[in-house]
XYZ file of C-alpha atoms in Angstrom:
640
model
C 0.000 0.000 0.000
C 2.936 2.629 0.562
C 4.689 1.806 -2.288
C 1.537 2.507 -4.407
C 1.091 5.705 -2.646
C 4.758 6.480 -3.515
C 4.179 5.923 -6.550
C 1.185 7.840 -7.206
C 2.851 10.959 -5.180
C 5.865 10.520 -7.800
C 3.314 10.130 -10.269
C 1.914 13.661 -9.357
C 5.252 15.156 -9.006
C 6.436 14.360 -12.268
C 2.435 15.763 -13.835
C 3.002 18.808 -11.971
C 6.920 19.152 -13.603
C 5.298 18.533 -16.900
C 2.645 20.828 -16.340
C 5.223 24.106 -15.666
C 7.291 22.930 -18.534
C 4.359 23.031 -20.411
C 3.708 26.375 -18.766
C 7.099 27.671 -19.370
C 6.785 27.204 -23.097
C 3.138 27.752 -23.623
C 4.203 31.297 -21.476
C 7.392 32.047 -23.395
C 6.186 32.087 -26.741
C 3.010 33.856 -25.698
C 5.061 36.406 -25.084
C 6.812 36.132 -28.087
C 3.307 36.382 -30.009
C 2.576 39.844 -28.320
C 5.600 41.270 -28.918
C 5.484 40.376 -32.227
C 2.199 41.805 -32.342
C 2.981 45.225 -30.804
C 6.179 45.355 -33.520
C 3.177 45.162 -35.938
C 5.252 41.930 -37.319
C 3.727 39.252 -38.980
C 4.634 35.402 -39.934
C 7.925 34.347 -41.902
C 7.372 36.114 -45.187
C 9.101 35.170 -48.536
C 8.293 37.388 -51.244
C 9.908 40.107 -50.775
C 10.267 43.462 -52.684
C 11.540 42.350 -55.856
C 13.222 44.055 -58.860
C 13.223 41.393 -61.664
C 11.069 43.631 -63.950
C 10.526 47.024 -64.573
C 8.443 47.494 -61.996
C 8.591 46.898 -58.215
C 6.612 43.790 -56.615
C 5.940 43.519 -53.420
C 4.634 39.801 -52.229
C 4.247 38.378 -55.633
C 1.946 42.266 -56.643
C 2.938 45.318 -58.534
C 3.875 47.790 -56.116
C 4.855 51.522 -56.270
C 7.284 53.002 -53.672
C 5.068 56.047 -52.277
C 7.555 57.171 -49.399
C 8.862 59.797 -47.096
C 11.700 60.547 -44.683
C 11.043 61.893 -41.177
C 14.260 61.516 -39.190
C 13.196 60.160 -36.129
C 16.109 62.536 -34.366
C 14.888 65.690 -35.920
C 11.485 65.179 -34.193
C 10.668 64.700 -30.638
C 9.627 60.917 -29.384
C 5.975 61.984 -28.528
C 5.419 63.197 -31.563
C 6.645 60.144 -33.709
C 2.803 59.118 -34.437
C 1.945 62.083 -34.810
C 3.873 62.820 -37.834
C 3.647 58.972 -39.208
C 0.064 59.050 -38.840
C -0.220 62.243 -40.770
C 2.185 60.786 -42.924
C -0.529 58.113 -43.906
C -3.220 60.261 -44.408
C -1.562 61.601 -46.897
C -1.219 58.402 -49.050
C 2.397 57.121 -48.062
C 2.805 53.715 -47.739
C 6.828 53.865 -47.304
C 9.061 55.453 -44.348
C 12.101 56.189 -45.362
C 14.882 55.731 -42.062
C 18.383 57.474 -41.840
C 19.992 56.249 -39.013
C 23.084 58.642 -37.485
C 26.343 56.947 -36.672
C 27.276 60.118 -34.437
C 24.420 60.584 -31.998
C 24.182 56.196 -31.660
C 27.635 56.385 -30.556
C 28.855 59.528 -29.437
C 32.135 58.114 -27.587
C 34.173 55.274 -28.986
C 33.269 52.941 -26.521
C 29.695 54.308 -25.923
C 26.316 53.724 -27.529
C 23.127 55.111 -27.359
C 19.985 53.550 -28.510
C 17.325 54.808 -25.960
C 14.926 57.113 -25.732
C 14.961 59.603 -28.342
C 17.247 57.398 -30.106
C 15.275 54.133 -30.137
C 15.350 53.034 -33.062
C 13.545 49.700 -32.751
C 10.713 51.783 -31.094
C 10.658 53.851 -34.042
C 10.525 50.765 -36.881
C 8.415 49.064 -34.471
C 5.565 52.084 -34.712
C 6.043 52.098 -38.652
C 4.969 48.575 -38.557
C 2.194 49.005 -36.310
C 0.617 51.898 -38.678
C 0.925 50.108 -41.384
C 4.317 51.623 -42.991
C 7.078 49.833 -44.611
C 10.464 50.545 -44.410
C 13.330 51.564 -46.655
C 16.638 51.570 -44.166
C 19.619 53.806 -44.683
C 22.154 53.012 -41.788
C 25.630 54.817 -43.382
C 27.871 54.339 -42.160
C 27.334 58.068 -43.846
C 24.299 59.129 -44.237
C 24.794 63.226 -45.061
C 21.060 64.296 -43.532
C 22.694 67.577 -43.781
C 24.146 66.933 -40.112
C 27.668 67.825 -38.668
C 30.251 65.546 -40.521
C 27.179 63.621 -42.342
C 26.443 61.843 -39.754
C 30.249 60.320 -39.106
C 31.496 60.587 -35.236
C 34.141 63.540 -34.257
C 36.114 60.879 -32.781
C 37.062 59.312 -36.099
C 39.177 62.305 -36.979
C 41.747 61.860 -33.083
C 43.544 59.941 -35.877
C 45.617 61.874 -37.870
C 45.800 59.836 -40.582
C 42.074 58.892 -41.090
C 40.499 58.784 -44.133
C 37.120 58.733 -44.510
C 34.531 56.849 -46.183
C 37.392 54.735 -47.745
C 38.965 51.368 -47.047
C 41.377 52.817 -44.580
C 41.873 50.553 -41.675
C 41.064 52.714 -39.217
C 37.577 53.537 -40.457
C 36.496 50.052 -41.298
C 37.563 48.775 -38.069
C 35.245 51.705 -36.675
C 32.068 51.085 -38.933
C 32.775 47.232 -38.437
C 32.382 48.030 -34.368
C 29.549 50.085 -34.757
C 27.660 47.487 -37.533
C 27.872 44.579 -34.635
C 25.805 46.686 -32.519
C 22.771 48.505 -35.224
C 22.615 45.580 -37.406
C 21.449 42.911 -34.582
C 18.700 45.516 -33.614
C 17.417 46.119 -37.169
C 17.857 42.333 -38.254
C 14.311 41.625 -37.146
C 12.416 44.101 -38.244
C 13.541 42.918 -42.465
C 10.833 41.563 -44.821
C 12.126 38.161 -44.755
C 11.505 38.094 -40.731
C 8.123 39.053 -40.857
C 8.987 42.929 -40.576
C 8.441 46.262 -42.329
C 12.259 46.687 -43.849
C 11.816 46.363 -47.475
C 14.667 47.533 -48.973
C 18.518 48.729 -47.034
C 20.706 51.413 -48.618
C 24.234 50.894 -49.093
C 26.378 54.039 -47.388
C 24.500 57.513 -49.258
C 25.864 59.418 -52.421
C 28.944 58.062 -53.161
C 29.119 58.834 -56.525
C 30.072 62.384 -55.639
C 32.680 60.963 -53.262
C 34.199 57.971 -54.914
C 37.733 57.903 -53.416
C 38.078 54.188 -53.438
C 36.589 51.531 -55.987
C 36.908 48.662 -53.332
C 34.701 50.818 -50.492
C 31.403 50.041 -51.467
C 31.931 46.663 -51.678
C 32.725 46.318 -48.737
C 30.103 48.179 -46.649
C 27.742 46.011 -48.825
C 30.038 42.603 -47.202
C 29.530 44.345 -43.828
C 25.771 44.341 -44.213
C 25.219 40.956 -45.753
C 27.376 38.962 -43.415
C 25.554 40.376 -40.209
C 22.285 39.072 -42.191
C 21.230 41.887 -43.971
C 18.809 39.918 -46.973
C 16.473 42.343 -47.849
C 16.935 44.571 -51.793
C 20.075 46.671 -51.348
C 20.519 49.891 -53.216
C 22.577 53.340 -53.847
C 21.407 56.245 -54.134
C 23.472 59.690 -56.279
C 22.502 62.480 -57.452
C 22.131 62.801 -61.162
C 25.283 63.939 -61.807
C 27.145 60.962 -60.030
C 24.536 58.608 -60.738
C 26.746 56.574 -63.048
C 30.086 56.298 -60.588
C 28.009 55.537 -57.400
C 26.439 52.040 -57.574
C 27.921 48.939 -56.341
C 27.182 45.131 -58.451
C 24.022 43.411 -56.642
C 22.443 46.989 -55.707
C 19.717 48.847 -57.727
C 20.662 52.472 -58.729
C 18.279 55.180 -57.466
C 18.540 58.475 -58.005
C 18.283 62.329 -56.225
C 16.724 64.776 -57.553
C 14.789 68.370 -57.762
C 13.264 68.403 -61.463
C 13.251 64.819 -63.678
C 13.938 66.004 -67.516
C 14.866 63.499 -70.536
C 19.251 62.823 -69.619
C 18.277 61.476 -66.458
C 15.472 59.093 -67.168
C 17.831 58.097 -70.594
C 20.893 57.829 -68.210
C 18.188 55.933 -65.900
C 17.544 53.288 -68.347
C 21.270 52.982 -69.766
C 22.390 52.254 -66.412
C 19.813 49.466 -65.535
C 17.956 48.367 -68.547
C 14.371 46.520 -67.237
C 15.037 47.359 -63.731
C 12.061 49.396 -61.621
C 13.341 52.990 -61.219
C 13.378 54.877 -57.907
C 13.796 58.196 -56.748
C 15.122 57.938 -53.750
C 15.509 61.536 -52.906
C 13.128 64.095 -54.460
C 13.688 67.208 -52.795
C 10.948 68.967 -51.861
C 12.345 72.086 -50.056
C 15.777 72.754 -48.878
C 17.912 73.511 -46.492
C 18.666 77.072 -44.913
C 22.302 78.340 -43.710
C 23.133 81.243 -41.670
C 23.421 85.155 -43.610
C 21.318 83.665 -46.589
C 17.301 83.648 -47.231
C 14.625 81.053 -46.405
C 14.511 78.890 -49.561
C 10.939 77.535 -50.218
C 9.844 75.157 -53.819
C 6.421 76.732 -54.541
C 3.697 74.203 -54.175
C 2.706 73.579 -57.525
C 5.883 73.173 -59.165
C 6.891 70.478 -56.267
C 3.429 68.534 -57.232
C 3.993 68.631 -60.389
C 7.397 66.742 -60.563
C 6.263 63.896 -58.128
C 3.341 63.910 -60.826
C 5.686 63.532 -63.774
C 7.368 60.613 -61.742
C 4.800 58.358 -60.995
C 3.477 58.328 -64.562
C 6.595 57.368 -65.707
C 5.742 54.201 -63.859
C 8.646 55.586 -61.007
C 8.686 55.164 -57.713
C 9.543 58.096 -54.939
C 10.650 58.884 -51.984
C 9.815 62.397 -50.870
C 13.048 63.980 -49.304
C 11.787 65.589 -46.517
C 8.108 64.763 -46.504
C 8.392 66.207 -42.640
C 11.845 68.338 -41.719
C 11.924 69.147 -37.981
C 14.114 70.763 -35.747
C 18.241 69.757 -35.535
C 17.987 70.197 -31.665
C 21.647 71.389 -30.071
C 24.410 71.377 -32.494
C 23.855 68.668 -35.238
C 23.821 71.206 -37.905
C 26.087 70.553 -40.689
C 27.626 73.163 -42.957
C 28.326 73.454 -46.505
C 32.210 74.635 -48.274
C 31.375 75.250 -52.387
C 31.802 77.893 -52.808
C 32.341 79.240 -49.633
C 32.014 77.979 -46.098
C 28.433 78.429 -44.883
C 26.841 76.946 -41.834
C 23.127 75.653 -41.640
C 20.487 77.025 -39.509
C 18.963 75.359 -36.696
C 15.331 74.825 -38.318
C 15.202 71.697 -40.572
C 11.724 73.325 -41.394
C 12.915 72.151 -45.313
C 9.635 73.818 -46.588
C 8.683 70.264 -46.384
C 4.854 69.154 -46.833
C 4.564 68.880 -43.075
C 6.577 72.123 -41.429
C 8.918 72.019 -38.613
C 5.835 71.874 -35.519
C 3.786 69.482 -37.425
C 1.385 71.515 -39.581
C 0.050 70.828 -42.682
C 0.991 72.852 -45.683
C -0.700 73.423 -49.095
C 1.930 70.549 -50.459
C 0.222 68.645 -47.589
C -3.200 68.293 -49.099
C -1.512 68.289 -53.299
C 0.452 65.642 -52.663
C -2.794 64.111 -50.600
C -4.809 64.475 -53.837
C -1.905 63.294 -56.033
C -1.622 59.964 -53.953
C -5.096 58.934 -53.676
C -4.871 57.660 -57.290
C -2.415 55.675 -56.183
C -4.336 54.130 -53.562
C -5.354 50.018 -54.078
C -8.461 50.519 -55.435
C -11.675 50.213 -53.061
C -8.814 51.867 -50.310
C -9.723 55.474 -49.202
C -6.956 57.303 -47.263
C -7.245 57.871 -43.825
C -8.969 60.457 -42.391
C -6.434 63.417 -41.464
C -5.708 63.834 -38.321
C -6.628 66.662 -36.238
C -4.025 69.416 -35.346
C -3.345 71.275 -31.692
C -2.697 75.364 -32.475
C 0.459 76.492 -30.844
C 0.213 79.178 -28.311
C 2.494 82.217 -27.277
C 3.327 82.567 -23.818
C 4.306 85.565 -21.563
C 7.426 87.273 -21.691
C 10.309 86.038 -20.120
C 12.708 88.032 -18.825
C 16.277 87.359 -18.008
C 16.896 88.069 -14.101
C 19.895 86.339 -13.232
C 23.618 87.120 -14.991
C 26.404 84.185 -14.793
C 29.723 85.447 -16.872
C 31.470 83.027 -19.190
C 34.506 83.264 -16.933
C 32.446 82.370 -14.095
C 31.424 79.185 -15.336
C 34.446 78.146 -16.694
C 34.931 76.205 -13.167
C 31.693 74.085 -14.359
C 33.121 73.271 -17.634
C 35.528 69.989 -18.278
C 39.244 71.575 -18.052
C 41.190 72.962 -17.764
C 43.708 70.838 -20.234
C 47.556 72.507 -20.803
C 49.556 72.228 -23.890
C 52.256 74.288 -25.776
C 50.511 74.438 -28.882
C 46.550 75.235 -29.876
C 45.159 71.481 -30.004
C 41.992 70.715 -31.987
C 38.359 69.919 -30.323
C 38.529 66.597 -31.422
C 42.281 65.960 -29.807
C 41.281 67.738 -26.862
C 41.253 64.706 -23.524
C 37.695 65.618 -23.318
C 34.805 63.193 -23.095
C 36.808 60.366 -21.470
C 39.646 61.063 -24.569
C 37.039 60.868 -27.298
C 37.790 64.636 -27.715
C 35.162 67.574 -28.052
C 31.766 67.329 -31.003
C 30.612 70.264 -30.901
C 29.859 73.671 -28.935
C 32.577 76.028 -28.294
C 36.450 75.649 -26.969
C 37.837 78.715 -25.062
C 41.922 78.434 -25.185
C 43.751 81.069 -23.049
C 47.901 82.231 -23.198
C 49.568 84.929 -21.592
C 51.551 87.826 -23.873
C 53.753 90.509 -22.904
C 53.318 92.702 -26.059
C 50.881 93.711 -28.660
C 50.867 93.726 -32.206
C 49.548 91.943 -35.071
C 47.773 88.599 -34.408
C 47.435 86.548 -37.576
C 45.528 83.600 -37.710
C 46.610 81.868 -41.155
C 42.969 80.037 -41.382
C 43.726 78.281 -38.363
C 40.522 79.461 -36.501
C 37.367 76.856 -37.321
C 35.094 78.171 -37.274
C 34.835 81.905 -35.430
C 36.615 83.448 -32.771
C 35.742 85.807 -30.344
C 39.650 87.473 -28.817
C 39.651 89.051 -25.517
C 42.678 90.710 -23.525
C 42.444 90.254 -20.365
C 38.957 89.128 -20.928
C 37.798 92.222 -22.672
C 36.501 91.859 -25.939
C 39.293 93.395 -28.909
C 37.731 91.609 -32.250
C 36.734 88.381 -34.139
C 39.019 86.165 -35.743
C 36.901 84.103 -38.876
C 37.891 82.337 -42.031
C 37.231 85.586 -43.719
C 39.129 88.310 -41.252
C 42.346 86.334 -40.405
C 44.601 88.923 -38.844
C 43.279 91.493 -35.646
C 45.105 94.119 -33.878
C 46.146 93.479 -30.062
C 46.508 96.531 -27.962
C 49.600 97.736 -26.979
C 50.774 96.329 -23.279
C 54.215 95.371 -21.443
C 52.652 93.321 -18.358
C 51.678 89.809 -18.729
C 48.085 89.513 -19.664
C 45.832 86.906 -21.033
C 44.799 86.252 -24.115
C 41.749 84.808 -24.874
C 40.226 82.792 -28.214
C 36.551 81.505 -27.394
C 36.124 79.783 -30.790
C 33.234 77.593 -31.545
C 32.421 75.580 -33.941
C 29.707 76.397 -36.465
C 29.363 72.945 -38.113
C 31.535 70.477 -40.323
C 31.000 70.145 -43.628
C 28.044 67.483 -44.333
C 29.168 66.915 -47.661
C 31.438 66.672 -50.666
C 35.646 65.855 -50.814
C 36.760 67.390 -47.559
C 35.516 65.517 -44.717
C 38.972 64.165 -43.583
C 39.453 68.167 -42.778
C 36.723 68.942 -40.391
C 38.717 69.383 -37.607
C 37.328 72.509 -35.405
C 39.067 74.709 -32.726
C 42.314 76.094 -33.031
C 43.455 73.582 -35.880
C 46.920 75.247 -36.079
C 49.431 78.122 -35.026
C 48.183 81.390 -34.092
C 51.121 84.083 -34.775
C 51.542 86.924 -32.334
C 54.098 89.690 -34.542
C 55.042 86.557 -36.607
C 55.649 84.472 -33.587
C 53.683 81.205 -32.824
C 52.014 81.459 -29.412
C 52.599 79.199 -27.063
C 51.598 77.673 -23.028
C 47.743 76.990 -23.703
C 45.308 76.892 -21.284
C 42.034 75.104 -22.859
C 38.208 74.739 -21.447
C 35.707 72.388 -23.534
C 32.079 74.309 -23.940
C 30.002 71.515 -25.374
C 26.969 73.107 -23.669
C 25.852 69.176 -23.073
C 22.951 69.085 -20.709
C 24.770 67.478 -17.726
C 27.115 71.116 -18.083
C 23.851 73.236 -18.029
C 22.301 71.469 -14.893
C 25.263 71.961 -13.160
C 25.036 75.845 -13.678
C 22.391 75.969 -11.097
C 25.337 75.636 -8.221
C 27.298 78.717 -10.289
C 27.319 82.144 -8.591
C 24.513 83.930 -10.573
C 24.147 87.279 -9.615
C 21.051 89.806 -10.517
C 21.073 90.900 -13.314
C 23.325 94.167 -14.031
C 22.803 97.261 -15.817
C 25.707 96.793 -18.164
C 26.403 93.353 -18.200
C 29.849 92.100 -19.414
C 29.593 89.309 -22.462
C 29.871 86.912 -23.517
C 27.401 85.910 -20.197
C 24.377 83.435 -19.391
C 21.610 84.633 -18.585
C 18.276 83.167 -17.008
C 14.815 83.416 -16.817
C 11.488 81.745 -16.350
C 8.240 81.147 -18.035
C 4.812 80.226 -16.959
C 2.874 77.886 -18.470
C -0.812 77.960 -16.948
C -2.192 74.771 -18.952
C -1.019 71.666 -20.461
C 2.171 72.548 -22.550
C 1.649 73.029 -26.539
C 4.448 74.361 -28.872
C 5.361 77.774 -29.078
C 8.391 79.579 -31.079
C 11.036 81.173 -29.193
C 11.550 84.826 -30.579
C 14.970 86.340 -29.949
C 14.646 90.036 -30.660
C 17.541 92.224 -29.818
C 19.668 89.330 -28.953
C 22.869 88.606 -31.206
C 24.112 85.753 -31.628
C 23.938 82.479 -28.708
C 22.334 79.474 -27.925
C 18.988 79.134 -26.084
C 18.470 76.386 -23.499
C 14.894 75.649 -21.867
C 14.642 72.911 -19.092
C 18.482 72.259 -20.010
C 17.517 71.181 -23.573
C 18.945 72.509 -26.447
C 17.059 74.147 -28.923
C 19.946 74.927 -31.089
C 21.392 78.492 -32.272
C 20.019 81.973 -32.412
C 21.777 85.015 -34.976
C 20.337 88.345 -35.883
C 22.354 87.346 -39.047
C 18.976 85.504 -40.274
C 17.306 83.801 -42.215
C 15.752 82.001 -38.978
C 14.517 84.163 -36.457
C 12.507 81.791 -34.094
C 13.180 78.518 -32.398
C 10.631 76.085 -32.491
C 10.507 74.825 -28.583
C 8.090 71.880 -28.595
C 5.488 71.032 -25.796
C 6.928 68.001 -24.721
C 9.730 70.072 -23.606
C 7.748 72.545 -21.146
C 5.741 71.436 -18.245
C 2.901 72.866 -16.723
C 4.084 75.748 -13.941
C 7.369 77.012 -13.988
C 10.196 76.904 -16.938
C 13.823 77.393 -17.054
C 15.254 79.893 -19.749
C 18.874 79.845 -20.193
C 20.130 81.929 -23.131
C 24.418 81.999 -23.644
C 24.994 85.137 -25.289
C 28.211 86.495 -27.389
C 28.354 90.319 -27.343
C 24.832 91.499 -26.852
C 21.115 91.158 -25.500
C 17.867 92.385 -25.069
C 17.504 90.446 -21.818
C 13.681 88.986 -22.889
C 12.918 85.865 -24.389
C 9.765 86.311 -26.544
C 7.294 83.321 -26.775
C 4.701 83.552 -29.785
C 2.672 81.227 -31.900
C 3.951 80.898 -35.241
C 7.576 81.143 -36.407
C 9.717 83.440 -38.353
C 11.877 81.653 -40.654
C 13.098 84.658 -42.548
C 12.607 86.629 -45.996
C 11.656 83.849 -48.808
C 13.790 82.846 -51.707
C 12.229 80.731 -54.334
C 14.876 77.506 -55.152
C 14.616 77.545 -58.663
């Protein structure tokens, strides 16, 4: 009798072991159901986007690329479905991802995928809407950002080159591929995703400084199990040197006339045609006008395309805001750096709005829509609001907060931002770099080019003049005692684009000559202006604000918001030239140069009550921050 209870007590063990094995499993893949679900992912798909014809299929059925690019970094995380959403109701079927190498890892040995910068989150809300995917991870990407996209780091090494097989970079992109591709691997086609299609690096054509590098950026992306249609994308007058064997051509473009579709077809006879980059606004840089495409002629392009059979992808369907310093800049013919708006005069404007190339394009897609489809509804749209004045009560001086700032570092000669020991010796990005020497004499300072990009001098921290790639030599006053001599130089933005990316270094990039003499026995501070350096200001020694403030100086205010936060536009009236800060975010750079003459400051970043201003300001102020409803991107210029 015991041994047949023992048995039937073993008997139960060993049903209740099954049972939570059972459970285990039954629980584990549950879960891997409804995560799958909220990716928007479906089944194991094999019918991909295909190319094998003229025209693109898409699961075995003609399909035409109707896309558009939002960078999900350009636009703050509560508003991603927002935008997408509106993005749909305007007939898109196709998001359009650049992903940037600089802000994923901003530090050699330090990556950044949360947040703001989730990426899966992003591709994972595509899906769920309803959007596929075309994926551009770089390594460079342009996006009109500092460097294209490419990490300040990459240029500590002297010898770097570039977007070519040089060791040194490959090793780099290699490191930085192990860690993006595993995250976007999932999301592809193949694995029951949205990724349709990757793109192989971004314009090379008008690069092309080594045969073998395409090649092997596409190796880098197939062996980590990239399976999905790879192209290249150039603009039309590189089309023909920037494709790689294995990867359709598409091209980049403003107008579409006869050479390019002929070059089109020469290129890749019976192969669906895309244009990956149709441009429908531009960009803006600083001392130039607001460029704007007038409505109809932008409509009429995309109209030309698509009954050509083409596909598009419109480059920016929504623009935003390049937050902090991620501007890039532009060299031919001269150096010019871009404005803070990425407004692009882009169907959808900087806060969200629709635009008369809103509802066109809306129009234009509908008969493109699978028949017996309507198009969403569009979504509704929240009004900004201005707020009340803020004024500026409280004064820190630059020289004051130089304690806060990471420094001091000594050398004999002027070293670069990016060879500076900053950041745990990944150097400085961007911001501003304040070196400091002692003379004996005055004279002629000449800077041989060597300043990158402007440079505010003081003598004993009085302001004597600006040192810029146009004024290269500046009078010192005359003086036998020691005194300091200061160079507060920032950097504007590096080149985004063309042959001279290798020589983006900022900062003091060379000697500075004192009556012919180098100087020498540098004192330097790093000014990135990151947010953990503006929280700490609130332990600096602000003082109330003076009647004749010295500059360049912080200075901080506060404004009320009574209700739930919406967007507003920061006005800077009176104010020169500076950087505005609210709740320790960035909003990028002011200048009474122009175009811009607003800052778009996005509800998410206020909060109901009480709001920190912080404006840093170079040589003079109005001491109010203005807060209105609508924003002032400058005097118009048509594009064409």
């Amino acid at each position: 009798m015991g041994v047949l209870r023992t048995r039937s007590k073993q008997k139960r063990i060993h049903a209740f072991i099954c049972l939570c094995i059972v459970s285990i499993i039954f629980y584990k893949y549950l879960g891997f159901f409804q995560s799958s679900a909220r990716m928007g992912l479906k089944k194991t798909r094999k019918m991909g986007l295909n190319t094998n014809s003229s025209q693109f299929t898409l699961e075995g059925k003609p399909f035409c690329i109707l896309g558009g690019s939002i960078h999900y970094f350009r636009v703050p995380m509560p508003y991603w479905r927002d935008r997408l959403t509106k993005m749909m109701a305007c007939g898109i079927n196709t998001l359009t991802i650049y992903v940037p190498w600089s802000l994923h890892q901003p530090q050699k040995d330090v990556f950044n995928f949360h947040t703001q910068l989730d990426l899966e989150a992003y591709i994972s809300l595509a899906a769920e809407l309803g959007l596929w995917v075309i994926l551009c991870p770089g390594p460079y990407i342009s996006a009109d950002m500092d460097l294209g996209g490419l990490p300040s780091w990459l240029l500590r090494d002297d010898s770097m080159r570039l977007r070519t097989t040089h060791p040194g970079f490959i090793q780099a992109v290699n490191t930085y591929f192990d860690k993006l591709i595993p995250k976007v691997f999932p999301f592809q086609f193949s694995k029951g995703g949205p990724i349709i299609a990757v793109q192989i690096e971004n314009e090379y054509g008008s690069f092309a400084k080594d045969k073998k590098y395409m090649s092997v950026i596409k190796e880098a992306l197939q062996s980590r199990g990239i399976s999905e249609i790879l192209l290249t994308s150039d603009n039309s007058n590189s089309f023909k040197s920037g494709g790689v064997d294995g990867a359709l051509r598409a091209v980049k473009l403003r107008k579409l006339n006869q050479k390019i579709i002929q070059e089109l077809n020469s290129v890749k006879p019976n192969k669906p045609s895309l244009v990956m980059e149709y441009w429908t606004g531009w960009y803006d840089t600083w001392g130039d006008l607001h460029h704007v495409l007038p409505p109809e002629d932008m409509v009429s392009t995309v109209r030309n395309i698509l009954r050509r059979g083409m596909s598009v992808n419109l480059y920016m369907f929504h623009g935003g805001s390049s937050f902090g310093f991620m501007s890039g800049a532009v060299s031919d013919p001269s150096y010019k750096a871009l404005v803070s708006s990425y407004d692009y005069d882009a169907p959808l404007s900087e806060a969200g709005r629709y635009t008369p190339k809103y509802y066109l394009l809306r129009d234009l897609f509908s008969q493109f829509n699978p028949k017996g489809r309507s198009l969403p509804d569009i979504p509704s749209f929240r009004n900004s609001d201005s707020y009340e004045t803020a004024f500026m009560y409280y004064y820190l001086s630059l020289w004051d907060a130089l304690s806060f700032a990471e420094g001091p570092f000594m050398s004999a000669e002027p070293v670069n931002m990016e060879n500076l020991p900053a950041n745990n010796g990944n150097g400085q990005s961007y911001g501003y770099t304040l070196y400091e020497t002692i003379i004996t004499s005055g004279g002629m300072l000449q800077s041989g080019d060597n300043v990158r990009d402007r440079a505010l001098v003081f003598v004993d921290r009085k302001y004597i003049g600006l040192l810029k790639r146009q004024i290269l030599e500046l009078a010192v006053p005359d003086g036998k005692d020691k005194r300091t001599l200061s160079f507060l130089v920032e950097n504007c933005g590096r080149v985004h684009q063309g042959k001279d990316l290798d020589k983006q270094r900022k900062g003091l990039v060379g000697d500075i000559l004192l009556n012919n003499i180098p100087l020498r026995g540098f004192t330097t501070y790093s000014l990135e202006m990151k947010l953990d350096f503006i929280e700490s200001l609130n332990q600096a020694p602000w003082i109330n604000l003076p009647e004749h403030p010295s500059f360049p100086g912080f200075f901080m205010g506060r404004v009320f918001v009574y209700s739930y936060p919406t967007d507003t536009f920061v006005k800077m009236l009176g104010w020169g030239k500076g950087v505005v800060f609210v709740n320790s975010l960035n909003l990028g750079r002011y200048w009474s140069l122009g175009p811009q003459q607003s800052l778009y400051l996005p509800g998410p970043f206020l909060h109901s009550g009480v709001n920190q201003v912080i404006v840093f300001e170079e040589k003079e102020g109005d001491y109010n921050v203005q807060f209105e409803d609508s924003p002032d991107l400058g005097m118009e210029a048509d594009i064409n």
